[in-house]
Amino acid sequence: MANQISACKPPRRVGIVGFGSLGRYLAEQITSSSGSDLELAFVWNRTADVVLQSPFSSLALDNFANIKERRPDIIIEVAHPDVVKTYGEKFLEVADLMVGSPTAFADQETETRLRGAAIQHGRTLYIPSGALWGANDILKLATAGKLTALCITMRKHPSMLKVNEPLKSLNAGVTDAETVLYSGDVRSLCPLAPNNVNTMAAAAMAAHNLGFDVVQGRLIADPSTKAHTVTVDLTGPAPCPGADPMTVQVVRINPAIPGKLTGLATFVSFYSSLRDAYGRPAGVQFV
């Protein structure tokens, strides 16, 4: 009976905003046989010709003013945090929204606006775990008020980093030895590396009792690595006064193609999150 009900349920219509390597991967997965519970509603890219010259040209969206006509159930943004800042509220007027660039929320005004829009329109604002291992565990501790410290360290090859000044010049000078480009609060880092530290931003959203100003981030350029390595260091409560606190360290090593911003395993993680982004209450939810 359950299979019959599932078979009768219409597929969810997905709009993709951003058609880089990740957006293209998602479009291919949605239109493959394995994505039969999903249906592609539209694909938008800042450079429209990239979509028009692809197999998805018939689904190209040229103007966000026409989104409602495409009847999306969920929109997934994998473009740039500026797109979220500018159009996030408009997206939430017509569909649930999955934000692949949570560095946008380092801007407090953007976070406040989109949280409010989600509640106002009864929509779900999804944050995919992406490369963040243990996002729900961080969220549980934060909700209980037991999370006391969180630091995310990201190690990447210099060619995999797309950063702004002053980190850009520092990264350009990394040739033979690893260099710490940044160490400090995540809020200050996000505008400097908006495409590279979405994992840190997702962690700051999950660790909501600490937030962007308290969660720490370390960005390391390492010319010897061929992977994206994310280390999560978490501190929780002590079992009793005077005792050592609970600590957790998780290391995720994700093979990556040289020069690419997104590791290979993250593609699969995003698609899995998209499949799970269904039926959650209005407001911010992690998948």
Tab-separated table of N, CA, C and O in Angstrom, residues 36 70 131-132 135 139 145 152 186 204 236:
chain	number	residue	atom	x	y	z
A	36	SER	N	13.258	9.893	-10.099
A	36	SER	CA	11.891	9.838	-10.589
A	36	SER	C	10.891	10.551	-9.681
A	36	SER	O	9.793	10.862	-10.108
A	70	ARG	N	6.539	28.651	-13.609
A	70	ARG	CA	7.176	27.329	-13.708
A	70	ARG	C	6.709	26.380	-12.598
A	70	ARG	O	7.082	25.233	-12.576
A	131	ALA	N	29.372	19.639	3.053
A	131	ALA	CA	30.596	18.994	3.551
A	131	ALA	C	30.662	18.976	5.069
A	131	ALA	O	31.678	18.569	5.637
A	132	LEU	N	29.590	19.436	5.749
A	132	LEU	CA	29.598	19.497	7.215
A	132	LEU	C	29.113	18.178	7.799
A	132	LEU	O	27.939	17.851	7.736
A	135	ALA	N	26.070	17.879	11.278
A	135	ALA	CA	25.290	19.117	11.392
A	135	ALA	C	24.136	18.972	12.380
A	135	ALA	O	23.894	19.859	13.207
A	139	LEU	N	23.341	20.934	15.884
A	139	LEU	CA	22.052	21.590	16.080
A	139	LEU	C	21.394	21.150	17.388
A	139	LEU	O	20.857	21.983	18.145
A	145	GLY	N	21.240	24.277	24.400
A	145	GLY	CA	22.070	25.263	25.087
A	145	GLY	C	23.341	24.677	25.664
A	145	GLY	O	23.969	25.272	26.555
A	152	ILE	N	35.723	25.274	12.921
A	152	ILE	CA	35.778	24.539	11.664
A	152	ILE	C	37.066	24.917	10.948
A	152	ILE	O	37.310	26.098	10.671
A	186	VAL	N	33.659	33.366	12.125
A	186	VAL	CA	33.166	32.989	10.798
A	186	VAL	C	32.484	34.158	10.094
A	186	VAL	O	32.569	34.287	8.874
A	204	ALA	N	27.763	27.565	11.532
A	204	ALA	CA	27.341	28.702	12.349
A	204	ALA	C	25.828	28.782	12.453
A	204	ALA	O	25.282	29.171	13.497
A	236	GLY	N	31.406	20.586	24.277
A	236	GLY	CA	30.088	20.552	24.893
A	236	GLY	C	30.176	20.647	26.401
A	236	GLY	O	31.162	21.148	26.948
